[in-house]
Amino acid sequence: MRAVGAVLVLLLAVLPAGARGDISPTGATAKPAAQTGKFRSQATTGGEGATRLAAAAARKRAPTPPGPARDTTTPLADRLALQFDLAWSGDYNGLVNGEVNDKTTAAIKTFQHDRKFKETGVLNPQERALLAAAAKAMQAQVGWSLVDDPVTGARIGLPSKQVPNNSQTKNGTRWSSAQGQVQVETFKIREPGTTLAAVYEQQKREPATRKLEVNFLRPDFFILSGMQNLKKFYVRAEIRDGEVRGMAVLYDQAAETIMDPVVVVMSSAFTPFPGVSGVALVGPIAKRKVEYGTGIVVSTAGHILTDRQLTEGCNVIVVSGYGDAHRQAEDTAADLALLRIYGAPDLVPATFGEAFKGSDLTLLGIADPQSQGGGSAISAMAAKARGETVEPAPQLGFSGGAAPDGQGRLVGMVELRTTAVANAGATSPQARATLVPAPTIRAFLDAQRLTPAAAGRLGADAARASLVRVICVRK
């Protein structure tokens, strides 16, 4: 019997305790319904060490009965982000809903155990920063993004680097890798008399090569998973007003180390009917075609520090007032990017301070033009640091902005993430800001053989003078 892994435990997390007896890790056969456009049947050999990985998964992903939410003081966005990051690290396999219960606590302890930390079930600031860095690195590795599917209307999270190719099917969209090792497909079925049970049964019957390990049906959704030839598959579909919308993922066993955590996140991020009532979900908002942020000048030679995710996928990067910028280096763990512009003799580099201590911060940034009537003024706002989190989150455009100390010396750079949260019948963006401390920035610049200034112009005016607007233009 093959280990169900992330998919089975994900399902267990969604269900009430009394319903778990309905789940069988083995079963009949299934495949996406004929209307969905079938996956190609490609057999490949499993990856080395599959037995070891399965055993590790069984140990780490043993189901824990969900308990009541224990944390009501931490903002919902932060609790969602915690579960989201734990899912990316492969430690949490439940529904991302913001309830910090027994399953979340068990995931935290697993994360701590695997890294030889004390198993407290609560992350201290250093552990939380390490978890966030691990999640960021995984997201960057797979190219994670939320996409609105124009064919079905569903919102789906995609590992875009794993599935760069896309095409339209009869009832949805298919994304795939070059050789089909990983495939993701959406589907929509709306015909007279369509029922979820009928689609579920049709999916179970096709094809004969598919072996079910999980097959679960509820009045408004179903989940199927298992093996198809030598590939792993996962299908989730929901019904509303006579229409079924779903997603299906198919991937080689050789890709399971990467794809198992991704499928867990995809399941929670999947929103078949955006804007209607549902559980809380978390995922990054799709990147804008033109995005504005802030950069910090770190050398007179034209080196500019900014947020790596701000520059991700850009066809053109422009530093306002200076022209095109070249992306010279990046750090995926800390989400730092180093840009370079040329022929700018009047740059004022930031003066660096020591590691930030305390909680009170002043953030400097250049807010999005839409929020300042098309302007490009540098503005300041007061905030507090709570571990790696900055509250309140600043406006759009502040990502890559500076956190100076009382003398205007740089003690950190702010990164801003806007996530989609669907809850209580509405989809709304929530912002979450984090601080990259000066020592982390120094280490990044040292690796590029840049020595940040420790002595230079001081004061608020000098700190403002070191800031520039960064503009990313995407296709």
GROMACS .gro file of C-alpha atoms in nm:
model
  475
    1MET     CA    1   0.000   0.000   0.000
    2ARG     CA    2   0.144   0.335  -0.099
    3ALA     CA    3   0.157   0.620   0.149
    4VAL     CA    4  -0.107   0.879   0.080
    5GLY     CA    5   0.123   1.151   0.214
    6ALA     CA    6   0.017   1.512   0.213
    7VAL     CA    7  -0.311   1.459   0.030
    8LEU     CA    8  -0.462   1.214   0.281
    9VAL     CA    9  -0.367   1.418   0.584
   10LEU     CA   10  -0.496   1.731   0.415
   11LEU     CA   11  -0.831   1.562   0.375
   12LEU     CA   12  -0.830   1.446   0.736
   13ALA     CA   13  -0.778   1.803   0.847
   14VAL     CA   14  -1.085   1.920   0.660
   15LEU     CA   15  -1.320   1.656   0.797
   16PRO     CA   16  -1.490   1.624   1.135
   17ALA     CA   17  -1.361   1.338   1.345
   18GLY     CA   18  -1.672   1.129   1.291
   19ALA     CA   19  -1.636   1.139   0.915
   20ARG     CA   20  -1.286   0.995   0.893
   21GLY     CA   21  -1.407   0.640   0.877
   22ASP     CA   22  -1.536   0.719   0.527
   23ILE     CA   23  -1.180   0.754   0.397
   24SER     CA   24  -0.992   0.460   0.257
   25PRO     CA   25  -0.628   0.487   0.150
   26THR     CA   26  -0.697   0.229  -0.120
   27GLY     CA   27  -0.983   0.221  -0.364
   28ALA     CA   28  -1.113   0.178  -0.712
   29THR     CA   29  -1.015   0.368  -1.022
   30ALA     CA   30  -1.064   0.725  -1.131
   31LYS     CA   31  -0.953   1.006  -1.358
   32PRO     CA   32  -1.068   1.359  -1.442
   33ALA     CA   33  -1.409   1.339  -1.608
   34ALA     CA   34  -1.427   1.315  -1.986
   35GLN     CA   35  -1.541   1.676  -2.003
   36THR     CA   36  -1.221   1.799  -1.839
   37GLY     CA   37  -0.972   1.700  -2.110
   38LYS     CA   38  -0.771   1.398  -2.001
   39PHE     CA   39  -0.413   1.400  -1.883
   40ARG     CA   40  -0.166   1.215  -2.099
   41SER     CA   41  -0.076   0.874  -1.953
   42GLN     CA   42   0.300   0.892  -1.913
   43ALA     CA   43   0.481   0.630  -1.706
   44THR     CA   44   0.806   0.719  -1.540
   45THR     CA   45   1.003   0.550  -1.270
   46GLY     CA   46   0.971   0.671  -0.914
   47GLY     CA   47   1.245   0.876  -0.750
   48GLU     CA   48   1.516   0.714  -0.546
   49GLY     CA   49   1.450   0.695  -0.177
   50ALA     CA   50   1.070   0.678  -0.218
   51THR     CA   51   1.040   0.431   0.068
   52ARG     CA   52   1.242   0.654   0.296
   53LEU     CA   53   1.040   0.960   0.203
   54ALA     CA   54   0.714   0.775   0.256
   55ALA     CA   55   0.824   0.666   0.601
   56ALA     CA   56   0.927   1.020   0.687
   57ALA     CA   57   0.594   1.149   0.560
   58ALA     CA   58   0.405   0.897   0.772
   59ARG     CA   59   0.596   1.008   1.079
   60LYS     CA   60   0.562   1.379   1.017
   61ARG     CA   61   0.209   1.377   0.882
   62ALA     CA   62   0.027   1.155   1.127
   63PRO     CA   63  -0.323   1.299   1.168
   64THR     CA   64  -0.388   1.502   1.480
   65PRO     CA   65  -0.749   1.563   1.584
   66PRO     CA   66  -0.825   1.930   1.528
   67GLY     CA   67  -0.889   2.130   1.840
   68PRO     CA   68  -1.049   2.469   1.899
   69ALA     CA   69  -0.867   2.782   1.791
   70ARG     CA   70  -0.636   2.889   2.072
   71ASP     CA   71  -0.489   3.211   1.940
   72THR     CA   72  -0.734   3.499   1.914
   73THR     CA   73  -0.489   3.784   1.972
   74THR     CA   74  -0.260   3.735   1.670
   75PRO     CA   75  -0.407   3.897   1.356
   76LEU     CA   76  -0.580   3.653   1.122
   77ALA     CA   77  -0.340   3.737   0.838
   78ASP     CA   78  -0.044   3.634   1.056
   79ARG     CA   79  -0.210   3.308   1.162
   80LEU     CA   80  -0.289   3.228   0.801
   81ALA     CA   81   0.066   3.311   0.701
   82LEU     CA   82   0.199   3.078   0.973
   83GLN     CA   83  -0.002   2.782   0.840
   84PHE     CA   84   0.082   2.876   0.485
   85ASP     CA   85   0.457   2.875   0.565
   86LEU     CA   86   0.432   2.548   0.760
   87ALA     CA   87   0.263   2.390   0.459
   88TRP     CA   88   0.544   2.508   0.234
   89SER     CA   89   0.803   2.361   0.470
   90GLY     CA   90   0.621   2.026   0.450
   91ASP     CA   91   0.526   2.023   0.820
   92TYR     CA   92   0.157   2.120   0.801
   93ASN     CA   93  -0.094   1.928   0.592
   94GLY     CA   94  -0.424   2.072   0.701
   95LEU     CA   95  -0.660   2.338   0.578
   96VAL     CA   96  -0.514   2.689   0.583
   97ASN     CA   97  -0.788   2.858   0.786
   98GLY     CA   98  -0.611   3.056   1.059
   99GLU     CA   99  -0.713   2.824   1.342
  100VAL     CA  100  -0.402   2.763   1.550
  101ASN     CA  101  -0.517   2.430   1.691
  102ASP     CA  102  -0.358   2.095   1.779
  103LYS     CA  103  -0.267   2.020   1.418
  104THR     CA  104  -0.088   2.354   1.380
  105THR     CA  105   0.091   2.306   1.711
  106ALA     CA  106   0.201   1.956   1.606
  107ALA     CA  107   0.335   2.100   1.279
  108ILE     CA  108   0.534   2.362   1.470
  109LYS     CA  109   0.682   2.093   1.694
  110THR     CA  110   0.779   1.888   1.388
  111PHE     CA  111   0.948   2.193   1.239
  112GLN     CA  112   1.135   2.250   1.567
  113HIS     CA  113   1.225   1.882   1.608
  114ASP     CA  114   1.370   1.852   1.258
  115ARG     CA  115   1.591   2.154   1.320
  116LYS     CA  116   1.692   2.042   1.668
  117PHE     CA  117   1.511   2.325   1.846
  118LYS     CA  118   1.324   2.284   2.173
  119GLU     CA  119   0.978   2.147   2.090
  120THR     CA  120   0.758   2.413   2.249
  121GLY     CA  121   0.484   2.432   1.987
  122VAL     CA  122   0.535   2.809   1.972
  123LEU     CA  123   0.788   2.973   1.740
  124ASN     CA  124   1.019   3.235   1.882
  125PRO     CA  125   1.114   3.527   1.650
  126GLN     CA  126   1.429   3.354   1.524
  127GLU     CA  127   1.244   3.029   1.447
  128ARG     CA  128   0.960   3.219   1.279
  129ALA     CA  129   1.212   3.402   1.061
  130LEU     CA  130   1.375   3.071   0.966
  131LEU     CA  131   1.038   2.922   0.876
  132ALA     CA  132   0.946   3.225   0.666
  133ALA     CA  133   1.279   3.206   0.485
  134ALA     CA  134   1.226   2.836   0.411
  135ALA     CA  135   0.877   2.906   0.277
  136LYS     CA  136   1.001   3.195   0.063
  137ALA     CA  137   1.277   2.981  -0.080
  138MET     CA  138   1.028   2.705  -0.170
  139GLN     CA  139   0.787   2.953  -0.329
  140ALA     CA  140   1.070   3.104  -0.530
  141GLN     CA  141   1.190   2.759  -0.632
  142VAL     CA  142   0.854   2.664  -0.782
  143GLY     CA  143   0.747   3.011  -0.897
  144TRP     CA  144   0.430   3.020  -0.685
  145SER     CA  145   0.154   3.262  -0.790
  146LEU     CA  146  -0.225   3.291  -0.778
  147VAL     CA  147  -0.392   3.294  -1.117
  148ASP     CA  148  -0.750   3.369  -1.220
  149ASP     CA  149  -0.842   3.109  -1.480
  150PRO     CA  150  -1.026   3.292  -1.762
  151VAL     CA  151  -1.201   2.974  -1.879
  152THR     CA  152  -1.357   2.847  -1.556
  153GLY     CA  153  -1.352   3.164  -1.344
  154ALA     CA  154  -1.174   2.977  -1.063
  155ARG     CA  155  -0.869   3.110  -0.880
  156ILE     CA  156  -0.584   2.861  -0.856
  157GLY     CA  157  -0.235   2.867  -0.710
  158LEU     CA  158   0.029   2.750  -0.957
  159PRO     CA  159   0.392   2.639  -0.932
  160SER     CA  160   0.461   2.832  -1.252
  161LYS     CA  161   0.823   2.716  -1.288
  162GLN     CA  162   0.709   2.355  -1.279
  163VAL     CA  163   0.428   2.413  -1.532
  164PRO     CA  164   0.539   2.694  -1.768
  165ASN     CA  165   0.331   2.581  -2.065
  166ASN     CA  166  -0.044   2.636  -2.083
  167SER     CA  167  -0.321   2.560  -2.328
  168GLN     CA  168  -0.698   2.574  -2.330
  169THR     CA  169  -0.901   2.257  -2.304
  170LYS     CA  170  -1.268   2.207  -2.385
  171ASN     CA  171  -1.377   2.307  -2.033
  172GLY     CA  172  -1.073   2.460  -1.867
  173THR     CA  173  -0.702   2.530  -1.881
  174ARG     CA  174  -0.406   2.294  -1.866
  175TRP     CA  175  -0.060   2.394  -1.740
  176SER     CA  176   0.228   2.152  -1.783
  177SER     CA  177   0.603   2.102  -1.779
  178ALA     CA  178   0.790   2.052  -2.106
  179GLN     CA  179   0.776   1.672  -2.089
  180GLY     CA  180   0.455   1.641  -1.890
  181GLN     CA  181   0.620   1.537  -1.563
  182VAL     CA  182   0.388   1.781  -1.383
  183GLN     CA  183   0.042   1.876  -1.507
  184VAL     CA  184  -0.228   2.098  -1.359
  185GLU     CA  185  -0.574   2.131  -1.504
  186THR     CA  186  -0.892   2.320  -1.423
  187PHE     CA  187  -1.236   2.214  -1.540
  188LYS     CA  188  -1.592   2.341  -1.538
  189ILE     CA  189  -1.904   2.130  -1.595
  190ARG     CA  190  -2.243   2.292  -1.632
  191GLU     CA  191  -2.504   2.087  -1.812
  192PRO     CA  192  -2.874   2.019  -1.745
  193GLY     CA  193  -2.900   1.779  -1.455
  194THR     CA  194  -2.534   1.807  -1.351
  195THR     CA  195  -2.478   1.680  -0.998
  196LEU     CA  196  -2.163   1.656  -0.794
  197ALA     CA  197  -2.225   1.287  -0.728
  198ALA     CA  198  -2.247   1.213  -1.102
  199VAL     CA  199  -1.918   1.392  -1.173
  200TYR     CA  200  -1.761   1.214  -0.877
  201GLU     CA  201  -1.866   0.873  -1.008
  202GLN     CA  202  -1.746   0.954  -1.358
  203GLN     CA  203  -1.410   1.064  -1.223
  204LYS     CA  204  -1.382   0.740  -1.025
  205ARG     CA  205  -1.444   0.522  -1.331
  206GLU     CA  206  -1.178   0.667  -1.560
  207PRO     CA  207  -0.927   0.537  -1.647
  208ALA     CA  208  -0.867   0.178  -1.545
  209THR     CA  209  -0.502   0.260  -1.473
  210ARG     CA  210  -0.591   0.491  -1.187
  211LYS     CA  211  -0.587   0.345  -0.837
  212LEU     CA  212  -0.762   0.542  -0.566
  213GLU     CA  213  -0.609   0.591  -0.224
  214VAL     CA  214  -0.854   0.861  -0.116
  215ASN     CA  215  -1.210   0.895  -0.246
  216PHE     CA  216  -1.435   1.123  -0.047
  217LEU     CA  217  -1.767   1.286  -0.133
  218ARG     CA  218  -1.960   1.549   0.061
  219PRO     CA  219  -2.269   1.748  -0.048
  220ASP     CA  220  -2.068   2.042  -0.185
  221PHE     CA  221  -1.724   1.900  -0.270
  222PHE     CA  222  -1.524   1.585  -0.336
  223ILE     CA  223  -1.161   1.481  -0.323
  224LEU     CA  224  -0.988   1.196  -0.505
  225SER     CA  225  -0.622   1.103  -0.494
  226GLY     CA  226  -0.391   0.810  -0.555
  227MET     CA  227  -0.181   0.669  -0.836
  228GLN     CA  228  -0.229   0.682  -1.212
  229ASN     CA  229   0.019   0.447  -1.377
  230LEU     CA  230   0.336   0.556  -1.195
  231LYS     CA  231   0.218   0.911  -1.134
  232LYS     CA  232   0.051   1.064  -0.829
  233PHE     CA  233  -0.272   1.253  -0.876
  234TYR     CA  234  -0.504   1.477  -0.679
  235VAL     CA  235  -0.849   1.605  -0.778
  236ARG     CA  236  -1.069   1.851  -0.591
  237ALA     CA  237  -1.405   1.982  -0.714
  238GLU     CA  238  -1.694   2.182  -0.573
  239ILE     CA  239  -2.049   2.255  -0.686
  240ARG     CA  240  -2.251   2.574  -0.666
  241ASP     CA  241  -2.583   2.652  -0.835
  242GLY     CA  242  -2.561   2.347  -1.060
  243GLU     CA  243  -2.206   2.409  -1.180
  244VAL     CA  244  -1.903   2.197  -1.088
  245ARG     CA  245  -1.557   2.356  -1.092
  246GLY     CA  246  -1.245   2.163  -1.010
  247MET     CA  247  -0.870   2.127  -1.028
  248ALA     CA  248  -0.657   1.820  -1.098
  249VAL     CA  249  -0.284   1.771  -1.043
  250LEU     CA  250  -0.077   1.487  -1.190
  251TYR     CA  251   0.295   1.445  -1.125
  252ASP     CA  252   0.580   1.194  -1.142
  253GLN     CA  253   0.687   1.026  -0.819
  254ALA     CA  254   1.031   1.167  -0.888
  255ALA     CA  255   0.880   1.514  -0.834
  256GLU     CA  256   0.697   1.431  -0.511
  257THR     CA  257   0.955   1.594  -0.282
  258ILE     CA  258   0.869   1.926  -0.444
  259MET     CA  259   0.508   1.866  -0.539
  260ASP     CA  260   0.367   1.705  -0.222
  261PRO     CA  261   0.386   2.034  -0.021
  262VAL     CA  262   0.276   2.231  -0.327
  263VAL     CA  263  -0.041   2.022  -0.363
  264VAL     CA  264  -0.127   2.086   0.002
  265VAL     CA  265  -0.103   2.461  -0.055
  266MET     CA  266  -0.283   2.439  -0.391
  267SER     CA  267  -0.578   2.267  -0.228
  268SER     CA  268  -0.624   2.543   0.029
  269ALA     CA  269  -0.557   2.819  -0.223
  270PHE     CA  270  -0.806   2.681  -0.476
  271THR     CA  271  -1.111   2.907  -0.491
  272PRO     CA  272  -1.356   2.768  -0.747
  273PHE     CA  273  -1.609   3.046  -0.693
  274PRO     CA  274  -1.419   3.363  -0.591
  275GLY     CA  275  -1.614   3.622  -0.397
  276VAL     CA  276  -1.867   3.384  -0.242
  277SER     CA  277  -1.886   3.237   0.105
  278GLY     CA  278  -1.613   2.995   0.202
  279VAL     CA  279  -1.337   2.918   0.447
  280ALA     CA  280  -1.045   3.154   0.487
  281LEU     CA  281  -0.777   3.100   0.227
  282VAL     CA  282  -0.438   3.254   0.182
  283GLY     CA  283  -0.217   3.312  -0.119
  284PRO     CA  284  -0.031   3.592  -0.292
  285ILE     CA  285  -0.223   3.826  -0.518
  286ALA     CA  286  -0.135   3.791  -0.887
  287LYS     CA  287   0.142   4.032  -0.977
  288ARG     CA  288   0.046   4.354  -1.151
  289LYS     CA  289   0.161   4.447  -1.499
  290VAL     CA  290   0.319   4.766  -1.364
  291GLU     CA  291   0.429   4.756  -1.001
  292TYR     CA  292   0.587   5.030  -0.793
  293GLY     CA  293   0.823   4.993  -0.501
  294THR     CA  294   1.112   5.159  -0.324
  295GLY     CA  295   1.487   5.111  -0.352
  296ILE     CA  296   1.774   5.203  -0.119
  297VAL     CA  297   2.096   5.336  -0.271
  298VAL     CA  298   2.390   5.143  -0.122
  299SER     CA  299   2.682   5.271  -0.330
  300THR     CA  300   2.787   5.579  -0.527
  301ALA     CA  301   2.853   5.342  -0.820
  302GLY     CA  302   2.478   5.294  -0.868
  303HIS     CA  303   2.394   4.986  -0.661
  304ILE     CA  304   2.038   4.983  -0.530
  305LEU     CA  305   1.886   4.741  -0.278
  306THR     CA  306   1.519   4.645  -0.308
  307ASP     CA  307   1.265   4.367  -0.260
  308ARG     CA  308   1.339   4.066  -0.482
  309GLN     CA  309   0.971   3.984  -0.533
  310LEU     CA  310   0.911   4.337  -0.658
  311THR     CA  311   1.155   4.267  -0.943
  312GLU     CA  312   1.035   3.912  -1.013
  313GLY     CA  313   0.912   3.853  -1.368
  314CYS     CA  314   0.995   4.206  -1.483
  315ASN     CA  315   1.067   4.262  -1.850
  316VAL     CA  316   1.193   4.611  -1.770
  317ILE     CA  317   1.308   4.757  -1.438
  318VAL     CA  318   1.326   5.137  -1.418
  319VAL     CA  319   1.463   5.355  -1.141
  320SER     CA  320   1.259   5.673  -1.159
  321GLY     CA  321   1.471   5.969  -1.268
  322TYR     CA  322   1.766   5.752  -1.372
  323GLY     CA  323   1.637   5.509  -1.635
  324ASP     CA  324   1.673   5.134  -1.683
  325ALA     CA  325   1.826   4.921  -1.410
  326HIS     CA  326   2.010   4.591  -1.436
  327ARG     CA  327   1.936   4.316  -1.183
  328GLN     CA  328   2.280   4.214  -1.059
  329ALA     CA  329   2.214   3.967  -0.776
  330GLU     CA  330   1.942   3.828  -0.552
  331ASP     CA  331   1.891   3.635  -0.230
  332THR     CA  332   1.581   3.415  -0.245
  333ALA     CA  333   1.583   3.333   0.127
  334ALA     CA  334   1.578   3.697   0.243
  335ASP     CA  335   1.401   3.823  -0.074
  336LEU     CA  336   1.671   4.080  -0.144
  337ALA     CA  337   1.762   4.206  -0.491
  338LEU     CA  338   2.059   4.420  -0.596
  339LEU     CA  339   2.006   4.649  -0.894
  340ARG     CA  340   2.259   4.861  -1.080
  341ILE     CA  341   2.218   5.186  -1.269
  342TYR     CA  342   2.493   5.370  -1.455
  343GLY     CA  343   2.591   5.731  -1.512
  344ALA     CA  344   2.428   5.873  -1.199
  345PRO     CA  345   2.683   6.098  -1.024
  346ASP     CA  346   2.455   6.241  -0.755
  347LEU     CA  347   2.357   5.927  -0.563
  348VAL     CA  348   2.353   5.936  -0.184
  349PRO     CA  349   2.420   5.592  -0.030
  350ALA     CA  350   2.247   5.495   0.292
  351THR     CA  351   2.454   5.486   0.606
  352PHE     CA  352   2.419   5.153   0.787
  353GLY     CA  353   2.350   5.110   1.155
  354GLU     CA  354   2.366   4.809   1.384
  355ALA     CA  355   2.110   4.537   1.443
  356PHE     CA  356   1.769   4.676   1.531
  357LYS     CA  357   1.670   4.657   1.896
  358GLY     CA  358   1.336   4.753   2.038
  359SER     CA  359   0.993   4.773   1.881
  360ASP     CA  360   0.930   5.129   1.759
  361LEU     CA  361   1.011   5.189   1.394
  362THR     CA  362   0.994   5.468   1.141
  363LEU     CA  363   0.943   5.346   0.786
  364LEU     CA  364   1.042   5.553   0.483
  365GLY     CA  365   0.907   5.470   0.138
  366ILE     CA  366   0.757   5.603  -0.184
  367ALA     CA  367   0.390   5.512  -0.191
  368ASP     CA  368   0.222   5.389  -0.508
  369PRO     CA  369   0.134   5.681  -0.743
  370GLN     CA  370  -0.235   5.592  -0.721
  371SER     CA  371  -0.233   5.666  -0.350
  372GLN     CA  372  -0.067   6.005  -0.388
  373GLY     CA  373  -0.233   6.149  -0.695
  374GLY     CA  374   0.042   6.044  -0.935
  375GLY     CA  375   0.314   6.190  -0.713
  376SER     CA  376   0.647   6.044  -0.604
  377ALA     CA  377   0.690   6.195  -0.260
  378ILE     CA  378   0.884   6.011   0.010
  379SER     CA  379   0.667   5.960   0.315
  380ALA     CA  380   0.722   5.834   0.666
  381MET     CA  381   0.506   5.628   0.896
  382ALA     CA  382   0.535   5.496   1.248
  383ALA     CA  383   0.520   5.121   1.305
  384LYS     CA  384   0.611   4.853   1.556
  385ALA     CA  385   0.820   4.542   1.507
  386ARG     CA  386   0.676   4.222   1.653
  387GLY     CA  387   0.939   3.961   1.577
  388GLU     CA  388   0.985   3.975   1.202
  389THR     CA  389   0.640   4.129   1.146
  390VAL     CA  390   0.586   4.502   1.109
  391GLU     CA  391   0.252   4.649   1.218
  392PRO     CA  392   0.065   4.821   1.075
  393ALA     CA  393   0.163   4.727   0.722
  394PRO     CA  394   0.250   5.032   0.509
  395GLN     CA  395   0.090   5.137   0.182
  396LEU     CA  396   0.161   4.979  -0.154
  397GLY     CA  397   0.489   5.109  -0.289
  398PHE     CA  398   0.671   5.085   0.045
  399SER     CA  399   0.815   4.740  -0.033
  400GLY     CA  400   1.193   4.786  -0.044
  401GLY     CA  401   1.168   5.091   0.180
  402ALA     CA  402   1.400   5.184   0.464
  403ALA     CA  403   1.375   5.154   0.840
  404PRO     CA  404   1.623   5.410   0.980
  405ASP     CA  405   1.720   5.458   1.341
  406GLY     CA  406   1.702   5.793   1.522
  407GLN     CA  407   2.017   5.914   1.345
  408GLY     CA  408   1.900   5.814   1.001
  409ARG     CA  409   2.114   5.499   0.980
  410LEU     CA  410   1.961   5.199   0.805
  411VAL     CA  411   1.863   4.920   1.047
  412GLY     CA  412   1.639   4.726   0.812
  413MET     CA  413   1.443   4.708   0.489
  414VAL     CA  414   1.067   4.654   0.479
  415GLU     CA  415   0.903   4.394   0.255
  416LEU     CA  416   0.533   4.409   0.184
  417ARG     CA  417   0.319   4.113   0.084
  418THR     CA  418  -0.048   4.135  -0.011
  419THR     CA  419  -0.240   3.810   0.027
  420ALA     CA  420  -0.586   3.709  -0.086
  421VAL     CA  421  -0.813   3.611   0.202
  422ALA     CA  422  -1.159   3.476   0.124
  423ASN     CA  423  -1.375   3.462   0.430
  424ALA     CA  424  -1.734   3.526   0.531
  425GLY     CA  425  -1.853   3.571   0.176
  426ALA     CA  426  -1.595   3.818   0.046
  427THR     CA  427  -1.253   3.818  -0.111
  428SER     CA  428  -1.031   4.094   0.023
  429PRO     CA  429  -0.661   4.164   0.016
  430GLN     CA  430  -0.467   4.182   0.339
  431ALA     CA  431  -0.119   4.323   0.368
  432ARG     CA  432   0.161   4.179   0.577
  433ALA     CA  433   0.494   4.354   0.626
  434THR     CA  434   0.823   4.209   0.747
  435LEU     CA  435   1.160   4.359   0.827
  436VAL     CA  436   1.489   4.236   0.683
  437PRO     CA  437   1.749   4.334   0.946
  438ALA     CA  438   2.069   4.525   0.866
  439PRO     CA  439   2.301   4.227   0.944
  440THR     CA  440   2.120   4.016   0.682
  441ILE     CA  441   2.154   4.299   0.431
  442ARG     CA  442   2.523   4.341   0.514
  443ALA     CA  443   2.588   3.971   0.456
  444PHE     CA  444   2.413   3.990   0.119
  445LEU     CA  445   2.615   4.294   0.012
  446ASP     CA  446   2.938   4.142   0.142
  447ALA     CA  447   2.876   3.841  -0.084
  448GLN     CA  448   2.864   4.087  -0.376
  449ARG     CA  449   3.187   4.252  -0.259
  450LEU     CA  450   3.007   4.570  -0.163
  451THR     CA  451   3.090   4.733   0.168
  452PRO     CA  452   2.797   4.940   0.293
  453ALA     CA  453   2.884   5.276   0.442
  454ALA     CA  454   2.909   5.282   0.820
  455ALA     CA  455   3.003   5.650   0.828
  456GLY     CA  456   2.843   5.912   0.611
  457ARG     CA  457   2.564   6.164   0.605
  458LEU     CA  458   2.331   6.124   0.901
  459GLY     CA  459   1.984   6.248   0.979
  460ALA     CA  460   1.636   6.212   0.834
  461ASP     CA  461   1.717   6.414   0.521
  462ALA     CA  462   2.010   6.188   0.435
  463ALA     CA  463   1.796   5.877   0.486
  464ARG     CA  464   1.534   6.019   0.250
  465ALA     CA  465   1.797   6.114  -0.005
  466SER     CA  466   1.906   5.750  -0.032
  467LEU     CA  467   1.563   5.636  -0.153
  468VAL     CA  468   1.450   5.597  -0.515
  469ARG     CA  469   1.136   5.466  -0.678
  470VAL     CA  470   1.165   5.128  -0.850
  471ILE     CA  471   0.921   5.043  -1.130
  472CYS     CA  472   0.868   4.691  -1.263
  473VAL     CA  473   0.700   4.640  -1.601
  474ARG     CA  474   0.573   4.290  -1.684
  475LYS     CA  475   0.417   4.153  -1.999
   0.00000   0.00000   0.00000
